[in-house]
JSON list of C-alpha atoms in Angstrom, two decimals:
[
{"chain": "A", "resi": 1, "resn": "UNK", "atom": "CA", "xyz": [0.00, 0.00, 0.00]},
{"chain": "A", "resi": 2, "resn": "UNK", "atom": "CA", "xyz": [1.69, 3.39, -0.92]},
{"chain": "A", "resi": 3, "resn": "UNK", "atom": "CA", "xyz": [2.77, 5.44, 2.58]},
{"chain": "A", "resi": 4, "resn": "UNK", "atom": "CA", "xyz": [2.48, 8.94, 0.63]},
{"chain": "A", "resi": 5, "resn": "UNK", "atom": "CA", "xyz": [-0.16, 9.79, -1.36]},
{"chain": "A", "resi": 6, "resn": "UNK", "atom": "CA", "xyz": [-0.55, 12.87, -3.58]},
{"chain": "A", "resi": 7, "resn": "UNK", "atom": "CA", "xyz": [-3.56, 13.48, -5.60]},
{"chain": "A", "resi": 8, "resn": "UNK", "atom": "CA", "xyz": [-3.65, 13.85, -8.68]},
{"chain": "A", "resi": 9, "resn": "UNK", "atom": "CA", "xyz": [-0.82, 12.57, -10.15]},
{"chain": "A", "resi": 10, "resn": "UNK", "atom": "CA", "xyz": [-1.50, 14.48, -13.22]},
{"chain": "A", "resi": 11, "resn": "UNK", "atom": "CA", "xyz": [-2.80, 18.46, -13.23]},
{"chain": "A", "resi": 12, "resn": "UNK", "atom": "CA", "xyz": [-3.44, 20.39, -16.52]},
{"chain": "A", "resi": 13, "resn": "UNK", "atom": "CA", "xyz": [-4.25, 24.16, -15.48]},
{"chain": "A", "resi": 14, "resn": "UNK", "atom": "CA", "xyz": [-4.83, 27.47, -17.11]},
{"chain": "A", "resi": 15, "resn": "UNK", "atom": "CA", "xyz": [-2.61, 30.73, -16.69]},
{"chain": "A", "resi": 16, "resn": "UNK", "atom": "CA", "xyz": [-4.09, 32.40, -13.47]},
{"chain": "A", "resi": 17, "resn": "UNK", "atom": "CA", "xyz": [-6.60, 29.85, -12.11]},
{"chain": "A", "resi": 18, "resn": "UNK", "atom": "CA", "xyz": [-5.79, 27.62, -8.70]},
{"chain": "A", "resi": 19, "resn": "UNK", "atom": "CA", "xyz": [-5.36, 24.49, -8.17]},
{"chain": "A", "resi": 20, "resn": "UNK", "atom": "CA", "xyz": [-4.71, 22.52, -4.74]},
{"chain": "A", "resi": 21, "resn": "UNK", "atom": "CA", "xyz": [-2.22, 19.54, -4.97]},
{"chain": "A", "resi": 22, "resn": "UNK", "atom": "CA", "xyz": [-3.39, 16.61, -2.19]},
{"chain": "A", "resi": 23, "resn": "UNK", "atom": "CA", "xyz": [-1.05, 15.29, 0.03]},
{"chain": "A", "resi": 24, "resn": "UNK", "atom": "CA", "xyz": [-1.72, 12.60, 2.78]},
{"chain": "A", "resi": 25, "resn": "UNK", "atom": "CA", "xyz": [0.99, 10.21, 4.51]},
{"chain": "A", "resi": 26, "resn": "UNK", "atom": "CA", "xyz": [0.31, 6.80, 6.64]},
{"chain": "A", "resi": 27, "resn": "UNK", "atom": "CA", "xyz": [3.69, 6.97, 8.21]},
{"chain": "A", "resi": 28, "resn": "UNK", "atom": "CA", "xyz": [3.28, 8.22, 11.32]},
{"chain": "A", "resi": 29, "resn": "UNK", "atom": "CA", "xyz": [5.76, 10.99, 10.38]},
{"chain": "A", "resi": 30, "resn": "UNK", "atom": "CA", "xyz": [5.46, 14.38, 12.41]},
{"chain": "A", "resi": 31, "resn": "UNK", "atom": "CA", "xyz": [7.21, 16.06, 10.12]},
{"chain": "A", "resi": 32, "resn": "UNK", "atom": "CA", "xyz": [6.00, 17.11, 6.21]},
{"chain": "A", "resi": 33, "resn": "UNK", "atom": "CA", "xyz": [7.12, 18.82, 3.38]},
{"chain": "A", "resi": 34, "resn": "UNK", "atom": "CA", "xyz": [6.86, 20.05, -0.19]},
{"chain": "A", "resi": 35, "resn": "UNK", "atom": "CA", "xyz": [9.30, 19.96, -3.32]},
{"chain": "A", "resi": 36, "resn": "UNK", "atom": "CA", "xyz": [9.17, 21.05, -6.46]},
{"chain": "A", "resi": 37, "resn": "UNK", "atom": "CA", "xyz": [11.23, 19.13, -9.77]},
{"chain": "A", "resi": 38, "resn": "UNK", "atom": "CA", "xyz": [11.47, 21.36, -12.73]},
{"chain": "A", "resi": 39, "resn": "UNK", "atom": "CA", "xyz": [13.46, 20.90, -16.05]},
{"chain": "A", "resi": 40, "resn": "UNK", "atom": "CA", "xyz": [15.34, 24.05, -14.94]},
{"chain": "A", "resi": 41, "resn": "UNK", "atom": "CA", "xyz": [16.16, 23.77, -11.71]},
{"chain": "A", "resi": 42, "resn": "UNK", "atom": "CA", "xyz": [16.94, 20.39, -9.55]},
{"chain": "A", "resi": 43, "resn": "UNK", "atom": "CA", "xyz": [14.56, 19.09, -6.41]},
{"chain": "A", "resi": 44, "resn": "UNK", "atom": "CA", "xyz": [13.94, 22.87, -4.59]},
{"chain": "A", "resi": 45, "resn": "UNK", "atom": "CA", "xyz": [12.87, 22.81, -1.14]},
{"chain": "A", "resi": 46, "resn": "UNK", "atom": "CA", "xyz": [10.06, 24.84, -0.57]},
{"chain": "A", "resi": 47, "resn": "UNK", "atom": "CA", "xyz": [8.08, 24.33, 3.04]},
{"chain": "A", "resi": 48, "resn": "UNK", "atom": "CA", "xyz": [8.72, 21.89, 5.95]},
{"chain": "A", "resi": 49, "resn": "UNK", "atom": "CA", "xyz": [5.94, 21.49, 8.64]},
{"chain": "A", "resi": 50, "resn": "UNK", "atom": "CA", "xyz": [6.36, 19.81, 11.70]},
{"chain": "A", "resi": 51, "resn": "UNK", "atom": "CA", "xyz": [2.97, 19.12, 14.20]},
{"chain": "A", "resi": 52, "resn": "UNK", "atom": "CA", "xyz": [0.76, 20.89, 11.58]},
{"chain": "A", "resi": 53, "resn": "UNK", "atom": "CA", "xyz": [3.25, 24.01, 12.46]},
{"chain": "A", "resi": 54, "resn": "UNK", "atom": "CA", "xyz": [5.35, 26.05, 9.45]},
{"chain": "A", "resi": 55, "resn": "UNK", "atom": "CA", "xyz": [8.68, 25.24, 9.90]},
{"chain": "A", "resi": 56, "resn": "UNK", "atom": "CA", "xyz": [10.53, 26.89, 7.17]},
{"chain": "A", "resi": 57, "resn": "UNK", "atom": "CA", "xyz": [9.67, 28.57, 3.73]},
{"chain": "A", "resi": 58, "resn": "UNK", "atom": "CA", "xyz": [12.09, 29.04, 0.95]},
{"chain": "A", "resi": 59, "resn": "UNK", "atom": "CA", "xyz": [9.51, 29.76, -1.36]},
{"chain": "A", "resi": 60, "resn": "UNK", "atom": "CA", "xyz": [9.38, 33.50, -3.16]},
{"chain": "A", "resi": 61, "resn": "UNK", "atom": "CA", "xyz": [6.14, 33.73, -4.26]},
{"chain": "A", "resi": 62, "resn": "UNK", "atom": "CA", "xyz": [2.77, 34.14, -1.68]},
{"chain": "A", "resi": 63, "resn": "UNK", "atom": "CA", "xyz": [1.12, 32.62, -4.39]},
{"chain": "A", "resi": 64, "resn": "UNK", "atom": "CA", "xyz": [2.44, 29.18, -2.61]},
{"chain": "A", "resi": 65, "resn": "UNK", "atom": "CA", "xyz": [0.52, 28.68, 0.28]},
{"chain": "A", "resi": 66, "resn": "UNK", "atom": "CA", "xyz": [0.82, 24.83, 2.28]},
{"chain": "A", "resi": 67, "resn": "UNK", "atom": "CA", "xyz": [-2.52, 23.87, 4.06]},
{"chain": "A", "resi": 68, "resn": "UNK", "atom": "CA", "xyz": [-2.68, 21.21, 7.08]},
{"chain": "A", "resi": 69, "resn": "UNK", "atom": "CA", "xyz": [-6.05, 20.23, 8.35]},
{"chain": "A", "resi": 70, "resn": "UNK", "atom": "CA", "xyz": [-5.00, 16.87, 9.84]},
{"chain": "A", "resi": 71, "resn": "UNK", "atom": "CA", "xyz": [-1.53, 15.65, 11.02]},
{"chain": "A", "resi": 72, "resn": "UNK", "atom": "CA", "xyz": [-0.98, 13.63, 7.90]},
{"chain": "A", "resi": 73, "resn": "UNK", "atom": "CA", "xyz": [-2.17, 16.15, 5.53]},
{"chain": "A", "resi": 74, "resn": "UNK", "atom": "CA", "xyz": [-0.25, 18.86, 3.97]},
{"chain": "A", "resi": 75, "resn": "UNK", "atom": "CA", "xyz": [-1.65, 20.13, 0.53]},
{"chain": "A", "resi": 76, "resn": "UNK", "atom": "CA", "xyz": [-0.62, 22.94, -1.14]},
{"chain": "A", "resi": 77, "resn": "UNK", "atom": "CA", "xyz": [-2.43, 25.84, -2.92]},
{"chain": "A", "resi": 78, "resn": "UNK", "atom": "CA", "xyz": [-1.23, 27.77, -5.49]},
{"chain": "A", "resi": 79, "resn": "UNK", "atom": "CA", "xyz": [-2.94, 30.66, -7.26]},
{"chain": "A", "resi": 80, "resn": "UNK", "atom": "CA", "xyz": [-2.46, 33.17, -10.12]},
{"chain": "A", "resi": 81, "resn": "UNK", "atom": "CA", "xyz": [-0.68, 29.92, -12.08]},
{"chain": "A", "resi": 82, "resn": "UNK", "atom": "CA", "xyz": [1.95, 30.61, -14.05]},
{"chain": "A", "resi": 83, "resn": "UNK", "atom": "CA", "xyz": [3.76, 28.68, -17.20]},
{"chain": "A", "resi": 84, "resn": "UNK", "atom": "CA", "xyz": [6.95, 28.63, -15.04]},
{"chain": "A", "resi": 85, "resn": "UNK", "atom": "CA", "xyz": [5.22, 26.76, -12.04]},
{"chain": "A", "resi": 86, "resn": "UNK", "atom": "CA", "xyz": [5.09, 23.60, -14.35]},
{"chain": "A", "resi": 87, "resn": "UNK", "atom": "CA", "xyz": [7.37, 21.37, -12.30]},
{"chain": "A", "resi": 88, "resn": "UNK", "atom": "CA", "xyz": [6.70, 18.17, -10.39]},
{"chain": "A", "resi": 89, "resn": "UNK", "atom": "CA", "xyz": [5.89, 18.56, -7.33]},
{"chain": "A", "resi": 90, "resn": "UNK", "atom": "CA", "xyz": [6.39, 16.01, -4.38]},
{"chain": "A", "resi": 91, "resn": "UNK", "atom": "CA", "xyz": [5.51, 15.68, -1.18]},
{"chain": "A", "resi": 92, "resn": "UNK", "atom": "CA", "xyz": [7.87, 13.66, 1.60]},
{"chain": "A", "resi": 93, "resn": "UNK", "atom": "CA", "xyz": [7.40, 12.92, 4.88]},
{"chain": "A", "resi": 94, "resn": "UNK", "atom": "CA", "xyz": [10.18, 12.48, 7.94]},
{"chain": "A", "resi": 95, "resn": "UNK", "atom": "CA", "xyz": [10.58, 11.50, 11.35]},
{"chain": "A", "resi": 96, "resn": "UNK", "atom": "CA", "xyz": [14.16, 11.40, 12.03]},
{"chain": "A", "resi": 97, "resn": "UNK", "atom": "CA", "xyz": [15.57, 12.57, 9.25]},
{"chain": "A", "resi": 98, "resn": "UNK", "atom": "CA", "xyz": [15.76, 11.17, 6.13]},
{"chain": "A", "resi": 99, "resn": "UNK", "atom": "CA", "xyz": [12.59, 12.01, 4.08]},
{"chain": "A", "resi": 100, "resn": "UNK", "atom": "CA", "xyz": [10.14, 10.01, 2.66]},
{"chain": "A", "resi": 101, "resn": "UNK", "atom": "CA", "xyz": [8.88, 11.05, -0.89]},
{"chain": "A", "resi": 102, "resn": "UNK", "atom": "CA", "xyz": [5.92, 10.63, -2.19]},
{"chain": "A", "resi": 103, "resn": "UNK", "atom": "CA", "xyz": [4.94, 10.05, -6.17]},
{"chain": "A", "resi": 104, "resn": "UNK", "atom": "CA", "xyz": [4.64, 13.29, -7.78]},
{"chain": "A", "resi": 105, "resn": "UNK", "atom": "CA", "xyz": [1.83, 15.39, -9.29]},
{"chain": "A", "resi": 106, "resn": "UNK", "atom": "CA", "xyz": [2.92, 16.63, -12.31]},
{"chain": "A", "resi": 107, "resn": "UNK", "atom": "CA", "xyz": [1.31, 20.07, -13.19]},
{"chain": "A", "resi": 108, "resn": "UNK", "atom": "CA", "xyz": [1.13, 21.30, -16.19]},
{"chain": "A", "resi": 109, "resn": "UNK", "atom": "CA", "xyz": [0.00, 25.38, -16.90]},
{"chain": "A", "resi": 110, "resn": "UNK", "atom": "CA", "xyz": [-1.10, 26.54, -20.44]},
{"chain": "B", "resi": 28, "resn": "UNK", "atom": "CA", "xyz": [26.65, 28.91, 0.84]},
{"chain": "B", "resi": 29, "resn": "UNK", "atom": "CA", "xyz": [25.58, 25.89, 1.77]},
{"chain": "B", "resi": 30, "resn": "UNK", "atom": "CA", "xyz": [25.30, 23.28, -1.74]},
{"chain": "B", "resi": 31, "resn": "UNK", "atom": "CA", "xyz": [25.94, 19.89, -2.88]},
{"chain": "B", "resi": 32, "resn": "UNK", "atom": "CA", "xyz": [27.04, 19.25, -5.95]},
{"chain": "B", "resi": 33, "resn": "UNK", "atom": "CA", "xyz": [27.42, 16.23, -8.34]},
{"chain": "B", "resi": 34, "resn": "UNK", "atom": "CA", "xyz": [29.97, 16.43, -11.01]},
{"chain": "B", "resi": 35, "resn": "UNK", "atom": "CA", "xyz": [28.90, 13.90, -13.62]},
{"chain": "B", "resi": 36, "resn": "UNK", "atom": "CA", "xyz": [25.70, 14.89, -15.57]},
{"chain": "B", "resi": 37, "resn": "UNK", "atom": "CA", "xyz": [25.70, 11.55, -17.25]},
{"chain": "B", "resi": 38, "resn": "UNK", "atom": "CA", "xyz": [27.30, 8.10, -16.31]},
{"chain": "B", "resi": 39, "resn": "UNK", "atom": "CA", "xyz": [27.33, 5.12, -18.48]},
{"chain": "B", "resi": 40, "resn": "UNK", "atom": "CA", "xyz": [28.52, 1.98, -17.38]},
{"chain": "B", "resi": 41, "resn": "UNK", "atom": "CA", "xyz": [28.62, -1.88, -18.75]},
{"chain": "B", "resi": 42, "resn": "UNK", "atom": "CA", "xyz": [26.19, -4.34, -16.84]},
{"chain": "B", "resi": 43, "resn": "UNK", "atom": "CA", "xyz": [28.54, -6.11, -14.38]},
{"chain": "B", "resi": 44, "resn": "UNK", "atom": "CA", "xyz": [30.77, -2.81, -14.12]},
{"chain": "B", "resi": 45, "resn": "UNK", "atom": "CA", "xyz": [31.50, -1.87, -11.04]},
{"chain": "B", "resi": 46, "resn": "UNK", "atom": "CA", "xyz": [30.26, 2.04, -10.60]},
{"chain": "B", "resi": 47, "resn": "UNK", "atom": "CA", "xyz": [30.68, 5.07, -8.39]},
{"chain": "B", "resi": 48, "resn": "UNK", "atom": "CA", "xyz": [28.90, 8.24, -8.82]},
{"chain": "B", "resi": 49, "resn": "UNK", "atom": "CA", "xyz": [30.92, 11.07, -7.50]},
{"chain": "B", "resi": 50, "resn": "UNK", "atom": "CA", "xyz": [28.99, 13.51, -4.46]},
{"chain": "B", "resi": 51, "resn": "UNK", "atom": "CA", "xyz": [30.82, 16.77, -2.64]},
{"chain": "B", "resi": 52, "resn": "UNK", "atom": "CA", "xyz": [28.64, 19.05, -0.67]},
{"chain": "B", "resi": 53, "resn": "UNK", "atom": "CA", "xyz": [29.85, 22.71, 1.02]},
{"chain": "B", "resi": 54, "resn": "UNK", "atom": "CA", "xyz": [29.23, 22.82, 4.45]},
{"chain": "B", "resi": 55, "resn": "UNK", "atom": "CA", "xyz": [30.97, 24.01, 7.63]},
{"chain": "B", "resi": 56, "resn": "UNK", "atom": "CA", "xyz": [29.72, 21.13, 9.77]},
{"chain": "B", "resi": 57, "resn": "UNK", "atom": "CA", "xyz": [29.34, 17.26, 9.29]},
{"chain": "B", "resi": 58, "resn": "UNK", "atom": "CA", "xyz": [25.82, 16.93, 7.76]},
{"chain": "B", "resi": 59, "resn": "UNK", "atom": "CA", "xyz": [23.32, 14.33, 7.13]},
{"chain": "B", "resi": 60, "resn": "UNK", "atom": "CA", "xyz": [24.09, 12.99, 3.90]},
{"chain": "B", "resi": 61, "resn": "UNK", "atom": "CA", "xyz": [21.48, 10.47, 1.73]},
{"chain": "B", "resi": 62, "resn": "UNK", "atom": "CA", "xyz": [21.43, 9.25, -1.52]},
{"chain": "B", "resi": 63, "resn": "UNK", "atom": "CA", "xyz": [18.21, 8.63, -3.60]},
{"chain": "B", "resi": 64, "resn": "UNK", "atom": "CA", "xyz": [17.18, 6.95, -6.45]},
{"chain": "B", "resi": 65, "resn": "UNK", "atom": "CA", "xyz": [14.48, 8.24, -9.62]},
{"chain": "B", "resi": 66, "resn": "UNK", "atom": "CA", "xyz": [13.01, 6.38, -12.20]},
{"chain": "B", "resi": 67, "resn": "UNK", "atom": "CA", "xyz": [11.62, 7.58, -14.99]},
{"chain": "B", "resi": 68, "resn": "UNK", "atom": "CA", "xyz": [8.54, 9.27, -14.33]},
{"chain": "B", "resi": 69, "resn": "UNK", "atom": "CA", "xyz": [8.76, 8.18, -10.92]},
{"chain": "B", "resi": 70, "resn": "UNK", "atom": "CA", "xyz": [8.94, 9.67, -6.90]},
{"chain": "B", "resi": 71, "resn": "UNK", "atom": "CA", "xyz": [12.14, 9.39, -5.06]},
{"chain": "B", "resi": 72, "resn": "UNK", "atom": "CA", "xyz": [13.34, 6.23, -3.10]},
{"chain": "B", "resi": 73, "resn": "UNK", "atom": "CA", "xyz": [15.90, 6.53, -0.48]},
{"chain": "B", "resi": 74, "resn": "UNK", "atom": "CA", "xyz": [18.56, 4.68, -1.12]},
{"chain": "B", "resi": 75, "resn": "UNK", "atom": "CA", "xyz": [20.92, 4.95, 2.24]},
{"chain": "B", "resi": 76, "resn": "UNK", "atom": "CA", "xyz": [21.85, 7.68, 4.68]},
{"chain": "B", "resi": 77, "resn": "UNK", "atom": "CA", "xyz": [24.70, 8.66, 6.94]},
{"chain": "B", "resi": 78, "resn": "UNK", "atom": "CA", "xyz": [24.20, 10.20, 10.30]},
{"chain": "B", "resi": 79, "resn": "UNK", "atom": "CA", "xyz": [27.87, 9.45, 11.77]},
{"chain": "B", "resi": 80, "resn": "UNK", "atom": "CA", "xyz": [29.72, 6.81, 13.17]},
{"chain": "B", "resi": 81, "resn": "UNK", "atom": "CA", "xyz": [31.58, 4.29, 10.42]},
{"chain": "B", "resi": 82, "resn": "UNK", "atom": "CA", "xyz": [32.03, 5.91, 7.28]},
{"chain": "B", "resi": 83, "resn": "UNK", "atom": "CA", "xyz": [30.81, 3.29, 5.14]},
{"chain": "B", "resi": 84, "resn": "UNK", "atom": "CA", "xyz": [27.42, 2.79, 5.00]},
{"chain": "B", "resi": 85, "resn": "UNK", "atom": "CA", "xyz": [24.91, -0.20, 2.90]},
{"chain": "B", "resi": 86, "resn": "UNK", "atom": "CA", "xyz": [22.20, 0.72, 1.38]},
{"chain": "B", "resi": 87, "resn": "UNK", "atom": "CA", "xyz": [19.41, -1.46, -0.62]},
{"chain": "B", "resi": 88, "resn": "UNK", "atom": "CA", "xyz": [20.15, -3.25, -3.54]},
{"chain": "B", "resi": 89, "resn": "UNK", "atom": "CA", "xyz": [23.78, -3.43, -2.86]},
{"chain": "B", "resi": 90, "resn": "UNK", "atom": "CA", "xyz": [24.22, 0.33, -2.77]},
{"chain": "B", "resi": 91, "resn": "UNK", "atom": "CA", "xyz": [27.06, 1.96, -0.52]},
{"chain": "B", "resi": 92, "resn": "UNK", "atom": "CA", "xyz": [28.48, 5.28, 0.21]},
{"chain": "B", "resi": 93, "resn": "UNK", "atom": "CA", "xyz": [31.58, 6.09, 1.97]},
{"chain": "B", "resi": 94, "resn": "UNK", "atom": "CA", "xyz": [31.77, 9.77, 3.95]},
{"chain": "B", "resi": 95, "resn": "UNK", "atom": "CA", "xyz": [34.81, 11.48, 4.28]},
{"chain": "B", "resi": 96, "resn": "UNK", "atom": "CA", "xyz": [35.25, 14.65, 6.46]},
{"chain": "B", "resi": 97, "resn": "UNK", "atom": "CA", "xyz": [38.47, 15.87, 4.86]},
{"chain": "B", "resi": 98, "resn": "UNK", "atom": "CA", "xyz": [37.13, 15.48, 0.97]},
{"chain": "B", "resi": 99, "resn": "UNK", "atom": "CA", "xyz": [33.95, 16.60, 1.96]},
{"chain": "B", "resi": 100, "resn": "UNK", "atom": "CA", "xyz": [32.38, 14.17, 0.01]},
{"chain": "B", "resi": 101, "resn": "UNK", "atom": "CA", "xyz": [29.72, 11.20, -0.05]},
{"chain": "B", "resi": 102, "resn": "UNK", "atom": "CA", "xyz": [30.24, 9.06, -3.06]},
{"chain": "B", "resi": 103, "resn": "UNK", "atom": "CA", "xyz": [27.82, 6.20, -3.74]},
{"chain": "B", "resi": 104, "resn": "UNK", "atom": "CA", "xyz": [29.31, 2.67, -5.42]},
{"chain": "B", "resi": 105, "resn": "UNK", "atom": "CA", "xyz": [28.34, -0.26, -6.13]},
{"chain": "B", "resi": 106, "resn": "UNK", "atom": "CA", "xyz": [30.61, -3.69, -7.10]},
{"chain": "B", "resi": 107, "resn": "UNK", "atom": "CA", "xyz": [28.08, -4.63, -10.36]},
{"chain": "B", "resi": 108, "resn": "UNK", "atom": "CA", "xyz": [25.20, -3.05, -11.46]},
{"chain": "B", "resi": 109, "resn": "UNK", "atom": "CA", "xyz": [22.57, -4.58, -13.64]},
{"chain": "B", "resi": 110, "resn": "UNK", "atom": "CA", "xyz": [20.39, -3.04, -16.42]},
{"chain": "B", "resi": 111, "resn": "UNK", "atom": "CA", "xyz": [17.43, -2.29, -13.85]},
{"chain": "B", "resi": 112, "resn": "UNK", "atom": "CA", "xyz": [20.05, 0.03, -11.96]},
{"chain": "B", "resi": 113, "resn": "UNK", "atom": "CA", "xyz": [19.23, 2.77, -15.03]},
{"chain": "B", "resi": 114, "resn": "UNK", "atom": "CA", "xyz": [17.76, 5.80, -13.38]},
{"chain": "B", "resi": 115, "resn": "UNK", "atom": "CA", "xyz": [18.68, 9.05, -11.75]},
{"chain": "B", "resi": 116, "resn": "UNK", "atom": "CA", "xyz": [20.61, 9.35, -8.55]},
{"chain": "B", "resi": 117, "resn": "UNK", "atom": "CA", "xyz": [20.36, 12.18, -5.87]},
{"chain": "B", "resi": 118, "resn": "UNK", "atom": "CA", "xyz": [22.67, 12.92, -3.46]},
{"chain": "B", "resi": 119, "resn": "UNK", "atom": "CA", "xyz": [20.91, 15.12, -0.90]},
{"chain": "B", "resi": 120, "resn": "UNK", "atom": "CA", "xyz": [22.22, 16.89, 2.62]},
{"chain": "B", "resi": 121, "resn": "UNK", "atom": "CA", "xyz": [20.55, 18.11, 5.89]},
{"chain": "B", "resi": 122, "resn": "UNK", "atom": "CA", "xyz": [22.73, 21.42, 7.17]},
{"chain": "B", "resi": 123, "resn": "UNK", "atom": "CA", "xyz": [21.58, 22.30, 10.32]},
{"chain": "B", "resi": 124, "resn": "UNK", "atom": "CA", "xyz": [21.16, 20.01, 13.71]},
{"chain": "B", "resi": 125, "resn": "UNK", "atom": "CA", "xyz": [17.52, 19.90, 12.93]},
{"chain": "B", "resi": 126, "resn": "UNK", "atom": "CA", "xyz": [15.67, 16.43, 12.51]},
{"chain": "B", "resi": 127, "resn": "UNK", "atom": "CA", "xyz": [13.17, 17.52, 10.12]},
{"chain": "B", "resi": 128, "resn": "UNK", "atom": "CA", "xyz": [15.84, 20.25, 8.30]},
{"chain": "B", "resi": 129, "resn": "UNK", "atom": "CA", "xyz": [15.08, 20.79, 4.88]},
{"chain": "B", "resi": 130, "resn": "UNK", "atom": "CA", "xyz": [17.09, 18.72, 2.34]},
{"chain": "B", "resi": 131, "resn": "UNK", "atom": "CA", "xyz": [19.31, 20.19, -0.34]},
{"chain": "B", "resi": 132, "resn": "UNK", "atom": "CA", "xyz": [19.81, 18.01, -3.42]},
{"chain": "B", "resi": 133, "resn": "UNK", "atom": "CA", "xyz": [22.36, 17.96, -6.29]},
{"chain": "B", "resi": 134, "resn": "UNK", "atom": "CA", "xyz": [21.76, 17.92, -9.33]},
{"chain": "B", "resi": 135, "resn": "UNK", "atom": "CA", "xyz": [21.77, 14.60, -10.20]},
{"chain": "B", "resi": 136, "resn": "UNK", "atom": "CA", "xyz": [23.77, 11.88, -12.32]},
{"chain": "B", "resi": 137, "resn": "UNK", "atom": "CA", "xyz": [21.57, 9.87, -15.12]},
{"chain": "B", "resi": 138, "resn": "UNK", "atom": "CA", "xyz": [23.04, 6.38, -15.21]},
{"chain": "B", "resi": 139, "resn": "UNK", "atom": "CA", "xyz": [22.86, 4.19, -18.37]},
{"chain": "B", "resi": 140, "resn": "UNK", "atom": "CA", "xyz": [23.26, 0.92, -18.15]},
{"chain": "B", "resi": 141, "resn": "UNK", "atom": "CA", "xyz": [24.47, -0.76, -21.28]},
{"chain": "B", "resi": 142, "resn": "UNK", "atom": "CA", "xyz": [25.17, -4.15, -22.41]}
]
């Protein structure tokens, strides 16, 4: 059974619209976090949670905001799309160190 | 600033080679060091990790990586690799004393493995 899962694996959006990329992990892990995979750039951190707290943001734009309702859920919302936020994003999970990555949803913006 | 970089872009190798892809991170401190593993159109898996203590450490799949302080590097090998070994490898670090620090990756090294 897959530990992370990110929904949907697959995201086709329009410039300026929002879209919120699903994120839920059955590890147990207290701490969360979000990365983004671009053909530009290499894996980029962008937010770490820890007990449904921010942690640390490395990301520019407000446009990237990380939403936890539960422990094991961290989704992310992203507004006013942009072509350049096409990337990969994945979400990964720790509890020692050492994260735990999840599959991927791959958005695409038009 | 703190960065880890991975020299070789592209590695190819023979099935049965032996291989080592080459990791050196900048960083005034020991940190955690991990290596992870991509295939095609896939999430990452985590291949091994070093926290301290021996040097050497063994990974899945036959995978090992051997810290050194003074090179400042984390190089992963492996005695033969086979075809299914074709994917691309991340060597990531943790920089602060943190558990749950954020990780900073390389930019990773596509291996080909070729008849």
């Amino acid at each position: 059974d897959p530990k992370i899962i990110q929904k949907p694996k697959y995201l086709v959006a329009v410039t300026g619209s929002e879209k919120i990329l699903i994120c839920e992990q059955y590890l147990g892990h207290n701490a969360m976090y979000w990365y983004r995979q671009s053909a530009k750039k290499p894996l980029e951190f962008m937010f770490s949670y820890s007990y449904q707290k921010l942690m640390d943001n490395q990301t520019a734009s407000s446009r990237f905001q990380p939403q936890s309702s539960k422990k094991n859920h961290l989704d992310l919302q992203i507004t006013a799309l942009k072509p350049d936020d096409s990337a990969t994003y994945f979400c990964a999970s720790s509890q020692t160190g050492g994260e735990y990555f999840g599959p991927g949803t791959r958005l695409t913006v038009l | 600033a703190q960065s880890v970089t991975q020299p070789d872009a592209r590695v190819t190798v023979s099935e049965g080679a032996s291989l080592q892809l080459r990791c050196k991170y900048s960083y005034s401190g020991t940190p955690y060091l991990f290596w992870y593993v991509q295939y095609q159109r896939q999430g990452l898996q985590l291949l091994l990790k070093y926290y301290s203590g021996d040097p050497v450490v063994q990974g899945v799949n036959g995978f090992e990586a051997e810290f050194s302080k003074s090179d400042s590097s984390f190089h992963l090998r492996k005695a033969s690799v086979h075809w299914s070994d074709s994917a691309v490898y991340f060597c990531a670090a943790s920089m602060t004393s943190s558990s749950f620090s954020k990780l900073v990756f390389g930019q990773g090294t596509s291996l080909s493995v070729v008849p």
